[in-house]
Amino acid sequence: MIKFLLKKEFKQLIRNPFLPRMIFIFPFMVLMVFPWAASYEIKNLNLSVVDNDHSTYSRELTQKIISSNYFKLTNVSPTYKKALKSIEKDQSDIILEIPANFEKNLTNGQGGKVMISANAVNGMKGGIGMTYLSSILVDFNAQVIQELMPSSPGAASVPTIELDSQYRFNPHLNYRVFMVPALMVMLLTMMCGFLPAISIVFEKELGTMEQINVSPVPRLTFILAKLIPFWIIGFIVISIGFLIAWAVYGLIPAGHFSTIYLFAAIYILTVSGLGIVISNYASTLQQAMFIVFFFLMLFIMLSGLYTPIDSMPEWAKWIAAFNPLKHFMEVMRSVYLKGSNTFQLAKPLMALIGFAVFFNTWAVLSYRKKN
Amino acid sequence: MKKNETIVDNSNLVPIQGLGVAIEVKNLYKNYYPIKSGEFAGLGRPAIGDKSNPVPLQGLGVSFEVNRGEIFGIIGPDGAGKTTLFRILTTLILANSGTASVDGFDVVNDYKEIRKRVGYMPGKFSLYQDLTVEENLNFFATVFNTTIEENYELIKDIYQQIEPFKKRRAGKLSGGMKQKLALSCALIHKPSVLFLDEPTTGVDPVSRKEFWGMLKSLREQGITILVSTPYMDEASLCDRIALIQNGQFLKIETPENIVAQYENKLWAVESDNMHKLLIDLRNNEMTKNCFAFGDKHHVSISNEQMTIENLKEYLMKENHTNIQILEIEPTVEDCFMQLSQK
């Protein structure tokens, strides 16, 4: 009997003027546009320089900063006050003030001082600009020491710790490498969790559900017929995701595809369970949409998609621990970047299986209660 | 799934009227909002409600029987509990107390059996609007493990009228055609009992007449039909009717008997000032009750000695002009109005 129900579902899906297109446009939009637009890497910070020294070194420093490509010199002010004005007018984001006698103090061994002040209305932008500028200054400092004391016997005897930092698994700190696998998780949540929920509530609202209920179709068959098309779509979407990740971003999972598919299958089961729970409680589309929105916001905000879980307060970490999205994102990132296998991911595996059991049990129980 | 179990064997169905009981309802009680004790004893949503004090359930509810091959009408105003009764009998909701059986099967324990052998057409059109006429019919046939061809004879008369549009999507049909399609879908598995919840609400008078014609021919084929309607004029087309109000049955009888049991004389009265006429008639102690029926007022007279002349005199005293009084036969509506006053 499920064959006929599935036939009906696919027929309806294809006839829907909106849904089939959306199912394909949505992942493309999310995976093609989003990672390019949303990036932590900040370029073209507007720099205002207050040079009170006008010396070789001060010019050299300014030149070095601009040639880093992170900064654009948009304003040169004679005084700090005027530079602040340019920040107020939004012409610059960060001020570098070089004091008078900068070069003189440097060369006679006293050491120079510069001041950086950043516009922190957008805290992230200010912070990142500050970090960039500081690292350039450190670099400049080393260069100056080299120049001033090329082979002084004293300098060589000073022991220094040389920092040699290395970013593992994502050597260039590429934001997209880390975003794309997580975005696929979000897509899967929408396709396999929320779309079937809305589709079931839609039948409820139309009254066709009642027609099915007075027929010999078992409830489980009806629900399965609702879920299976979206499971198939889910696997297609995630496969398209792999393709886009490879073609556009050159991303190939370091781990095995089978690991991802295994986790995807469990995850799909989890979110479709949640979807059925939603459809059991909502009796109109409006209600369903609102519940979906609530969960989607909660899941995304507390998933580590944007902000790392580790930087959240303790209570938020606890909420995140009960967020299936978080666990699957962790898995996707680990498999894509670190090449983890199923055994290394035993913890999220257990968590996801737990959620799958929990949501599906809840779905069954809440259905019984409503009837 | 075990496929064989769901096949309905209708061959042993007894299509003779008066043989056996198709629907049996005993003390059925359902209240969506529990209310203070004693205030409500029937089906549906009473106007008064209080969640903390549920009603004691003894001796409450409705009871009736529907014979095989009978058209049984549930007649009553909106909110009387008609749909609630249908939803209990079609196993969609559970009653608070009481028992009911359809075709010999209990609505709670044997709900699976009932779902195989009843057809239900809800008041609201609820077929798949994005599937065509043919696809809808085919879908519901397969859901019941049958095919259109197998039971085509049964729906032929109805389906032939919409067959020219079979490639059209159900959502794009006119109201009357939608209703015919819904009836076809409810009949496609050859149900032994057919539940029609307000099938003619919002349908034009010609289509209504036609629809009742279809029901008559379905009865000929041995299908028991439970139909609800708010239209009193359709009552006389049923074999038996139950007048329902506020969740309780006022009377269960054949339409002829209900009319015959009307106790009082009934006169139709009209004059130039109809509004004043209604007030004056109600003020007269000889009249039991008086209701406006179209362009006339129907007055039921409790005093046997009173004559038309007496009433005319009284009305002339009240300055009415062009008074016309006629003795008339009561209709089901008159009976309902009187019963609901008790």
XYZ file of C-alpha atoms in Angstrom:
713
model
C 0.000 0.000 0.000
C 2.896 2.295 0.750
C 3.702 2.165 -2.944
C 0.479 3.989 -3.800
C 0.942 6.503 -1.053
C 4.472 7.218 -2.240
C 3.257 7.578 -5.798
C 0.759 10.135 -4.589
C 3.390 12.004 -2.574
C 5.774 12.273 -5.506
C 2.968 13.334 -7.826
C 1.986 16.080 -5.430
C 5.568 17.117 -4.909
C 6.199 17.469 -8.614
C 2.888 19.295 -9.177
C 3.670 21.774 -6.471
C 4.644 24.896 -8.404
C 7.111 25.990 -5.779
C 8.626 23.186 -3.768
C 10.664 21.207 -6.331
C 12.433 24.355 -7.518
C 13.031 25.468 -3.974
C 14.496 22.109 -3.052
C 17.228 22.617 -5.632
C 17.693 26.366 -5.502
C 17.963 26.434 -1.726
C 21.096 24.258 -1.349
C 22.778 26.063 -4.229
C 22.088 29.425 -2.647
C 23.222 28.317 0.764
C 26.404 26.632 -0.413
C 27.397 28.966 -3.241
C 26.571 32.376 -1.853
C 26.742 32.095 1.883
C 30.361 31.006 2.441
C 31.608 33.804 0.179
C 29.555 36.502 1.779
C 29.863 35.510 5.402
C 33.517 35.485 6.303
C 35.485 36.407 9.383
C 38.409 37.478 7.296
C 38.373 41.254 7.180
C 39.965 43.067 4.322
C 40.065 46.710 3.372
C 40.001 48.162 6.840
C 40.077 51.913 6.557
C 43.162 53.292 8.217
C 43.758 56.803 9.414
C 47.355 57.772 10.107
C 48.434 60.607 12.384
C 52.108 61.020 11.648
C 53.695 63.488 14.052
C 57.199 62.437 13.132
C 57.432 62.529 9.323
C 60.586 60.465 9.329
C 61.906 57.594 7.256
C 60.813 55.046 9.819
C 57.333 56.420 10.218
C 56.854 56.412 6.454
C 58.292 52.935 6.252
C 55.859 51.704 8.903
C 52.862 53.213 7.122
C 54.019 51.726 3.852
C 54.403 48.310 5.429
C 50.896 48.401 6.851
C 49.308 49.373 3.559
C 51.249 46.807 1.587
C 49.810 44.075 3.839
C 46.569 44.431 1.828
C 44.435 44.364 4.941
C 44.405 48.121 5.298
C 43.510 50.985 3.045
C 44.832 54.410 3.855
C 41.772 56.613 3.705
C 42.745 59.492 5.894
C 45.879 61.318 6.937
C 45.266 63.764 9.751
C 47.588 66.236 11.390
C 46.150 65.625 14.853
C 44.551 62.751 16.737
C 41.392 64.811 17.223
C 40.914 65.204 13.505
C 41.520 61.495 13.021
C 38.738 60.768 15.529
C 36.442 62.978 13.477
C 37.094 60.762 10.475
C 36.063 57.741 12.537
C 32.887 59.526 13.523
C 32.186 60.202 9.877
C 32.776 56.501 9.221
C 35.663 57.280 6.886
C 38.113 55.183 8.863
C 37.981 52.203 11.202
C 41.301 52.373 12.942
C 43.805 55.105 13.851
C 47.543 54.726 13.999
C 49.244 57.590 15.822
C 52.998 57.943 15.456
C 54.417 60.367 18.037
C 57.032 63.035 17.334
C 60.632 61.898 17.713
C 59.605 58.309 16.878
C 62.677 57.695 14.750
C 64.992 59.551 17.087
C 63.928 57.536 20.083
C 64.198 54.305 18.143
C 67.700 54.913 16.915
C 69.099 56.116 20.198
C 67.956 52.959 21.846
C 65.088 54.344 23.947
C 62.460 52.540 21.909
C 59.451 54.038 20.180
C 55.789 54.121 21.065
C 52.784 54.117 18.752
C 49.121 54.207 19.571
C 46.399 52.251 17.854
C 42.762 52.989 18.460
C 40.019 51.072 16.729
C 36.329 51.741 16.245
C 34.672 48.971 18.204
C 31.041 49.591 17.287
C 31.421 46.387 15.348
C 33.433 44.619 18.025
C 34.646 41.832 15.786
C 35.915 44.181 13.111
C 37.696 46.364 15.661
C 39.290 43.411 17.392
C 40.481 41.765 14.230
C 41.876 45.067 12.891
C 43.746 45.566 16.131
C 45.244 42.079 15.927
C 46.350 42.534 12.346
C 47.925 45.882 13.059
C 49.738 44.606 16.162
C 51.237 41.695 14.284
C 52.490 44.022 11.577
C 54.051 46.220 14.269
C 55.803 43.221 15.835
C 57.139 42.375 12.423
C 58.282 45.931 11.928
C 59.957 45.894 15.292
C 62.024 42.850 14.386
C 62.978 44.504 11.143
C 64.138 47.637 12.982
C 66.249 45.602 15.394
C 67.883 43.847 12.491
C 68.651 47.139 10.809
C 69.973 48.935 13.865
C 72.069 46.141 15.300
C 72.933 43.896 12.375
C 75.771 42.065 14.030
C 76.222 43.556 17.426
C 77.657 40.966 19.716
C 75.171 41.925 22.431
C 72.148 41.248 20.309
C 73.199 37.784 19.373
C 73.681 36.824 22.979
C 70.120 37.806 23.944
C 68.078 34.604 24.001
C 64.706 35.015 22.310
C 61.769 32.710 21.873
C 60.810 32.476 18.292
C 57.177 31.753 17.680
C 56.441 29.366 14.877
C 52.710 28.910 14.683
C 51.018 26.302 12.599
C 47.319 25.859 11.992
C 46.499 22.174 11.874
C 43.766 20.761 9.631
C 43.061 24.161 8.121
C 46.512 25.621 7.486
C 45.347 28.841 5.865
C 42.555 29.436 8.366
C 40.194 29.264 5.449
C 36.759 30.195 6.676
C 34.961 28.334 3.912
C 36.597 25.025 4.668
C 35.010 25.212 8.038
C 31.634 26.664 6.997
C 30.637 24.469 4.053
C 30.383 21.144 5.925
C 28.324 22.829 8.643
C 25.977 24.435 6.138
C 25.214 21.009 4.678
C 23.935 20.018 8.116
C 21.592 22.981 8.137
C 20.264 22.001 4.717
C 19.595 18.470 5.860
C 17.723 19.765 8.898
C 15.419 21.826 6.702
C 14.835 19.142 4.084
C 14.316 16.114 6.290
C 13.009 17.618 9.510
C 10.918 20.614 8.782
C 9.578 20.032 5.270
C 7.820 16.740 6.149
C 6.403 18.333 9.309
C 4.867 21.096 7.254
C 3.642 18.621 4.675
C 1.836 16.554 7.343
C 0.263 19.600 8.971
C -0.853 20.752 5.536
C -2.860 17.546 5.105
C -4.282 18.054 8.564
C -5.406 21.545 7.688
C -6.947 20.495 4.375
C -8.862 17.656 6.037
C -7.365 15.008 3.755
C -5.675 13.510 6.798
C -9.119 12.686 8.162
C -10.030 10.941 4.910
C -6.911 8.830 5.238
C -7.681 8.160 8.905
C -11.070 6.625 8.115
C -9.442 4.336 5.576
C -7.543 1.149 6.429
C -4.185 2.882 5.868
C -2.153 2.344 9.043
C -0.843 5.521 10.583
C 2.759 4.349 10.365
C 2.445 3.716 6.642
C 1.040 7.175 6.109
C 3.874 8.814 8.051
C 6.509 6.729 6.295
C 5.058 7.715 2.950
C 5.438 11.319 4.051
C 9.026 10.868 5.221
C 10.563 8.669 2.542
C 10.426 11.265 -0.267
C 12.198 13.743 1.964
C 14.767 11.166 3.024
C 15.546 10.616 -0.630
C 15.677 14.358 -1.244
C 17.926 14.698 1.794
C 20.465 12.234 0.426
C 20.343 13.888 -2.980
C 20.851 17.310 -1.429
C 23.800 16.202 0.667
C 25.363 14.528 -2.375
C 24.908 17.740 -4.339
C 26.555 19.428 -1.379
C 29.624 17.192 -1.703
C 29.760 18.019 -5.381
C 29.555 21.750 -4.801
C 32.127 21.573 -2.022
C 34.508 19.826 -4.381
C 33.817 21.856 -7.540
C 33.599 25.301 -5.976
C 35.756 25.104 -2.894
C 38.014 22.200 -3.780
C 36.915 20.485 -0.583
C 37.213 16.737 -0.364
C 36.591 15.058 2.967
C 39.811 13.892 4.569
C 37.794 11.015 6.007
C 35.552 8.562 4.248
C 32.238 9.308 2.562
C 30.722 6.228 4.165
C 31.265 7.796 7.600
C 29.365 10.895 6.506
C 26.521 8.903 4.963
C 26.187 6.758 8.070
C 25.938 9.806 10.300
C 23.655 11.542 7.811
C 21.258 8.582 7.936
C 21.079 8.687 11.732
C 20.767 12.436 11.695
C 17.945 12.337 9.140
C 16.109 9.893 11.372
C 16.570 12.246 14.305
C 15.278 15.371 12.615
C 12.372 13.621 10.934
C 11.388 12.358 14.382
C 11.416 15.939 15.574
C 9.399 16.901 12.498
C 6.676 14.395 13.386
C 6.595 15.649 16.963
C 6.009 19.154 15.607
C 3.275 17.924 13.270
C 1.551 16.152 16.163
C 1.265 19.313 18.189
C 0.537 21.830 15.452
C -2.931 21.806 13.954
C -2.438 24.658 11.496
C 0.327 25.585 9.106
C 0.823 28.854 10.918
C 1.532 27.074 14.183
C 3.832 24.600 12.458
C 5.814 27.348 10.767
C 6.276 29.139 14.037
C 7.475 26.057 15.906
C 9.839 25.281 13.046
C 11.204 28.800 13.213
C 11.711 28.550 16.935
C 13.691 25.312 16.664
C 15.659 26.468 13.656
C 16.800 29.641 15.408
C 17.645 27.780 18.586
C 19.516 25.054 16.743
C 21.547 27.372 14.552
C 22.444 29.875 17.262
C 23.581 27.147 19.638
C 25.211 24.840 17.136
C 28.637 26.381 16.752
C 27.873 27.313 13.161
C 29.070 30.875 13.747
C 30.330 31.196 17.271
C 32.338 28.407 18.872
C 30.530 26.449 21.600
C 33.628 26.687 23.816
C 33.302 30.429 24.100
C 29.698 30.180 25.311
C 28.685 30.436 28.976
C 28.213 27.175 30.851
C 24.386 27.088 30.581
C 24.522 27.678 26.843
C 26.989 24.802 26.525
C 24.430 22.587 28.218
C 21.710 23.598 25.800
C 24.095 23.028 22.918
C 24.837 19.538 24.218
C 21.161 18.724 23.561
C 21.257 20.151 20.082
C 21.490 17.420 17.432
C 22.642 20.007 14.915
C 25.750 20.693 16.983
C 26.740 17.028 17.100
C 26.321 16.454 13.407
C 28.211 19.649 12.569
C 31.039 18.447 14.761
C 31.035 15.171 12.847
C 30.970 16.851 9.451
C 33.827 19.170 10.303
C 35.881 16.381 11.815
C 35.405 14.091 8.855
C 35.986 16.822 6.305
C 38.988 18.449 7.939
C 40.560 15.880 10.256
C 39.530 12.696 8.513
C 38.026 11.148 11.627
C 36.428 7.745 11.358
C 33.361 6.290 13.049
C 35.238 4.977 16.080
C 36.850 8.306 16.788
C 33.400 9.866 16.570
C 31.791 7.428 18.995
C 30.626 10.228 21.288
C 28.560 12.185 18.763
C 27.407 8.855 17.333
C 25.961 7.856 20.687
C 24.453 11.302 21.123
C 22.770 11.207 17.727
C 21.424 7.692 18.229
C 20.101 8.853 21.581
C 18.327 11.800 19.962
C 16.918 9.585 17.219
C 15.422 7.230 19.803
C 14.191 10.113 21.966
C 12.457 12.090 19.224
C 10.911 9.057 17.568
C 9.580 7.712 20.863
C 8.179 11.121 21.637
C 6.610 11.204 18.177
C 4.853 7.879 18.765
C 3.716 8.809 22.280
C 2.460 12.273 21.408
C 0.504 10.835 18.499
C -1.269 8.325 20.742
C -2.171 11.005 23.234
C -3.708 13.203 20.577
C -5.892 10.451 19.261
C 2.076 -5.095 6.026
C -0.217 -8.024 5.560
C -1.975 -7.229 2.370
C -4.625 -9.891 2.435
C -6.126 -8.747 5.675
C -7.331 -5.470 4.302
C -9.434 -6.909 1.484
C -13.103 -6.375 2.191
C -15.460 -9.174 1.436
C -18.795 -7.602 0.725
C -20.393 -10.631 -0.916
C -22.239 -11.735 2.206
C -23.763 -8.320 2.811
C -27.505 -8.392 3.306
C -29.007 -5.690 1.166
C -32.559 -6.068 2.393
C -34.177 -3.318 4.358
C -35.245 -4.105 7.876
C -32.899 -7.047 8.324
C -30.445 -6.426 11.067
C -28.982 -3.367 12.616
C -26.256 -1.413 10.840
C -25.486 1.137 13.538
C -26.152 0.733 17.214
C -25.494 3.548 19.666
C -26.002 3.293 23.413
C -25.714 6.177 25.867
C -23.067 7.815 23.763
C -21.663 10.868 25.470
C -18.974 13.224 24.319
C -18.106 16.614 25.690
C -15.106 18.579 24.439
C -15.165 20.763 27.540
C -16.166 19.114 30.815
C -18.822 21.262 32.469
C -20.655 21.586 35.763
C -22.740 18.575 36.634
C -26.178 18.187 35.160
C -25.916 20.988 32.676
C -25.088 18.964 29.596
C -25.757 15.366 28.748
C -25.254 14.928 25.043
C -22.778 15.344 22.229
C -20.636 18.232 21.153
C -19.643 21.598 22.504
C -22.068 23.068 25.018
C -22.118 26.839 25.322
C -21.318 26.704 29.017
C -18.029 25.230 30.109
C -15.760 24.685 33.080
C -12.701 22.512 32.884
C -12.395 21.704 36.558
C -15.786 20.053 37.116
C -16.479 17.160 34.767
C -20.032 15.898 34.464
C -21.040 12.588 36.098
C -21.633 10.198 33.258
C -24.446 7.895 34.400
C -27.601 7.881 32.349
C -26.337 10.391 29.874
C -25.883 10.505 26.169
C -27.766 9.512 23.079
C -29.020 6.090 22.014
C -30.415 4.970 18.686
C -30.316 2.232 16.083
C -30.098 2.406 12.341
C -31.427 -0.533 10.332
C -29.670 -1.963 7.334
C -30.527 -0.367 4.041
C -32.063 2.670 5.657
C -31.512 6.370 5.032
C -31.304 7.771 8.529
C -31.277 11.550 8.810
C -29.790 13.510 11.679
C -31.585 16.820 11.544
C -30.552 19.727 13.683
C -29.155 23.247 13.777
C -25.467 24.177 13.729
C -23.648 23.151 16.870
C -26.180 20.469 17.770
C -23.547 17.721 17.842
C -24.055 16.186 14.397
C -20.435 16.196 13.333
C -19.339 14.939 16.752
C -21.595 11.912 16.324
C -20.178 11.265 12.857
C -16.613 11.547 14.060
C -17.227 9.060 16.851
C -18.924 6.583 14.529
C -16.169 6.859 11.907
C -13.566 6.177 14.666
C -11.918 9.580 14.360
C -12.497 10.550 17.987
C -13.348 8.687 21.165
C -16.507 9.261 23.168
C -16.296 10.029 26.892
C -18.682 7.200 27.660
C -21.212 4.902 26.056
C -20.846 2.355 23.298
C -21.403 2.384 19.587
C -21.069 -0.214 16.890
C -21.083 0.052 13.128
C -21.887 -3.001 11.007
C -21.539 -5.106 14.147
C -18.094 -3.801 15.050
C -17.304 -1.766 18.122
C -15.987 1.721 17.342
C -13.229 1.440 19.931
C -12.042 -2.163 19.783
C -12.707 -3.037 16.153
C -11.954 0.340 14.642
C -9.766 -1.271 12.009
C -12.674 -3.364 10.720
C -14.938 -0.332 10.626
C -12.420 1.644 8.624
C -12.480 -1.045 5.959
C -16.214 -0.978 5.493
C -17.504 2.543 5.889
C -17.445 5.502 3.577
C -17.167 8.966 5.076
C -17.793 12.245 3.347
C -17.001 15.105 5.720
C -18.768 18.434 5.531
C -15.689 20.171 4.187
C -14.300 19.127 0.811
C -11.191 17.205 1.702
C -9.721 15.482 -1.286
C -6.351 16.208 -2.829
C -6.824 19.446 -4.728
C -3.602 19.020 -6.669
C -4.504 15.579 -7.973
C -6.907 15.160 -10.888
C -10.421 13.752 -10.560
C -9.280 10.394 -11.856
C -6.163 10.307 -9.668
C -8.171 11.071 -6.548
C -10.607 8.281 -7.288
C -7.787 5.911 -8.145
C -5.906 6.821 -5.011
C -8.829 6.158 -2.710
C -9.554 2.917 -4.556
C -5.997 1.690 -3.981
C -6.055 2.824 -0.375
C -8.951 0.402 0.108
C -7.223 -2.299 -1.919
C -9.632 -2.168 -4.790
C -9.832 -0.661 -8.265
C -12.201 1.707 -10.031
C -13.199 -1.048 -12.441
C -14.198 -3.418 -9.658
C -16.889 -1.171 -8.212
C -17.592 0.961 -11.224
C -21.238 -0.143 -11.297
C -21.860 1.434 -7.924
C -20.535 4.880 -8.766
C -21.408 4.842 -12.456
C -24.413 7.175 -12.227
C -22.538 9.729 -10.184
C -19.121 9.423 -11.760
C -20.447 9.646 -15.317
C -21.439 13.240 -14.617
C -17.885 14.254 -13.777
C -16.079 11.866 -16.100
C -15.682 14.513 -18.854
C -13.508 16.426 -16.383
C -11.475 13.496 -15.166
C -8.177 15.078 -16.218
C -8.960 18.251 -14.300
C -7.456 18.880 -10.897
C -9.955 18.482 -8.061
C -9.267 21.985 -6.765
C -10.470 23.454 -10.056
C -13.916 21.806 -9.994
C -17.168 23.625 -9.220
C -18.850 23.057 -5.854
C -21.423 20.572 -7.123
C -18.804 18.578 -9.016
C -16.518 18.475 -6.007
C -19.378 17.026 -4.024
C -19.999 14.347 -6.649
C -16.329 13.469 -6.679
C -16.274 13.263 -2.885
C -19.273 10.942 -2.952
C -17.622 8.792 -5.615
C -14.468 8.560 -3.519
C -16.495 7.630 -0.433
C -18.237 4.890 -2.412
C -15.363 3.453 -4.405
C -14.696 0.624 -1.954
C -18.373 -0.357 -1.802
C -18.931 0.498 1.848
C -21.722 -1.132 3.779
C -22.430 2.055 5.707
C -22.103 5.527 4.270
C -21.642 8.571 6.517
C -22.529 11.880 4.930
C -21.933 14.903 7.107
C -23.946 17.844 5.785
C -23.436 16.838 2.171
C -25.792 19.474 0.809
C -24.657 22.508 2.775
C -23.694 25.224 0.338
C -25.052 23.377 -2.676
C -27.674 24.875 -5.020
C -31.292 23.583 -4.806
C -31.135 21.689 -8.116
C -27.956 19.850 -7.148
C -29.419 19.130 -3.728
C -32.427 17.473 -5.265
C -30.208 15.513 -7.606
C -28.016 14.457 -4.698
C -30.935 13.045 -2.755
C -31.939 11.163 -5.879
C -28.492 9.563 -5.848
C -28.884 8.577 -2.208
C -32.180 6.848 -2.974
C -30.540 4.766 -5.674
C -27.655 3.884 -3.355
C -30.145 2.625 -0.809
C -31.597 0.375 -3.494
C -28.169 -1.265 -3.630
C -28.303 -2.062 0.056
C -26.073 0.642 1.455
C -27.067 2.035 4.837
C -26.820 5.809 4.843
C -26.461 8.069 7.841
C -26.859 11.636 6.680
C -26.930 14.876 8.606
C -28.419 18.123 7.428
C -29.484 21.472 8.830
C -32.231 21.688 6.164
C -35.605 20.546 7.487
C -37.076 20.141 3.997
C -34.637 17.303 3.342
C -35.937 15.420 6.360
C -38.977 14.081 4.521
C -36.618 12.361 2.060
C -35.190 10.115 4.788
C -36.654 6.814 5.939
C -36.296 7.838 9.551
C -35.029 10.970 11.166
C -33.599 11.959 14.504
C -34.142 15.537 15.550
C -31.091 16.668 17.463
C -30.576 19.809 19.475
C -27.917 20.799 21.949
C -26.324 17.362 21.833
C -29.499 15.430 22.538
C -32.103 13.672 20.434
C -35.545 15.220 20.667
C -37.260 12.443 18.723
C -36.512 9.503 16.457
C -39.301 8.663 14.029
C -40.272 8.376 10.393
C -40.935 11.832 8.919
C -44.623 10.904 8.426
C -45.073 9.932 12.060
C -43.308 13.011 13.334
C -45.731 15.154 11.370
C -48.713 13.023 12.405
C -47.783 13.367 16.054
C -48.034 17.136 15.932
C -50.504 17.820 18.710
C -52.046 21.159 17.948
C -53.872 22.997 15.203
C -51.512 24.911 12.968
C -52.499 28.096 11.148
C -50.627 30.252 8.739
C -51.342 33.917 9.384
C -50.445 37.042 7.464
C -51.363 40.720 7.560
C -49.931 44.057 6.464
C -47.783 44.600 9.525
C -45.939 41.317 9.930
C -43.671 42.425 12.745
C -46.506 43.670 14.986
C -48.454 40.563 14.025
C -45.761 38.288 15.454
C -45.749 40.145 18.759
C -49.527 40.203 19.007
C -49.843 36.519 18.192
C -47.316 35.617 20.839
C -49.152 37.770 23.370
C -52.439 35.940 22.786
C -52.860 33.319 25.507
C -54.574 30.928 23.082
C -51.443 30.487 20.981
C -48.908 27.960 22.146
C -46.147 29.321 20.006
C -45.631 31.310 16.877
C -42.726 31.433 14.456
C -42.022 33.331 11.272
C -41.905 30.985 8.270
C -41.012 32.839 5.121
C -43.756 35.347 4.342
C -46.216 33.877 6.874
C -46.339 33.232 10.584
C -47.108 29.710 11.744
C -49.237 29.736 14.857
C -49.830 26.656 16.902
C -53.100 26.818 18.831
C -53.331 25.081 22.181
C -57.043 25.686 22.753
C -59.163 23.201 20.763
C -62.269 25.430 20.891
C -60.566 28.366 19.247
C -61.588 28.999 15.636
C -60.054 30.973 12.824
C -62.843 33.539 13.272
C -61.870 34.062 16.939
C -58.318 34.811 15.997
C -59.346 37.165 13.208
C -61.498 39.142 15.652
C -58.641 39.408 18.090
C -56.252 40.604 15.418
C -58.743 43.168 14.083
C -59.021 44.553 17.577
C -55.249 45.012 17.458
C -55.702 47.152 14.299
C -54.408 44.632 11.760
C -55.526 44.940 8.156
C -55.667 42.399 5.293
C -55.679 39.495 7.707
C -55.492 36.026 6.133
C -55.595 32.847 8.168
C -55.302 29.350 6.726
C -55.304 25.972 8.390
C -52.176 24.085 7.255
C -50.489 20.695 7.591
C -47.422 20.821 9.815
C -43.981 20.206 8.309
C -40.964 18.634 9.989
C -39.695 22.119 10.677
C -42.869 22.972 12.614
C -42.429 19.797 14.628
C -38.790 20.620 15.303
C -39.611 24.129 16.450
C -42.259 22.840 18.812
C -40.100 20.025 20.172
C -37.177 22.334 20.727
C -39.424 24.612 22.819
C -40.233 21.898 25.310
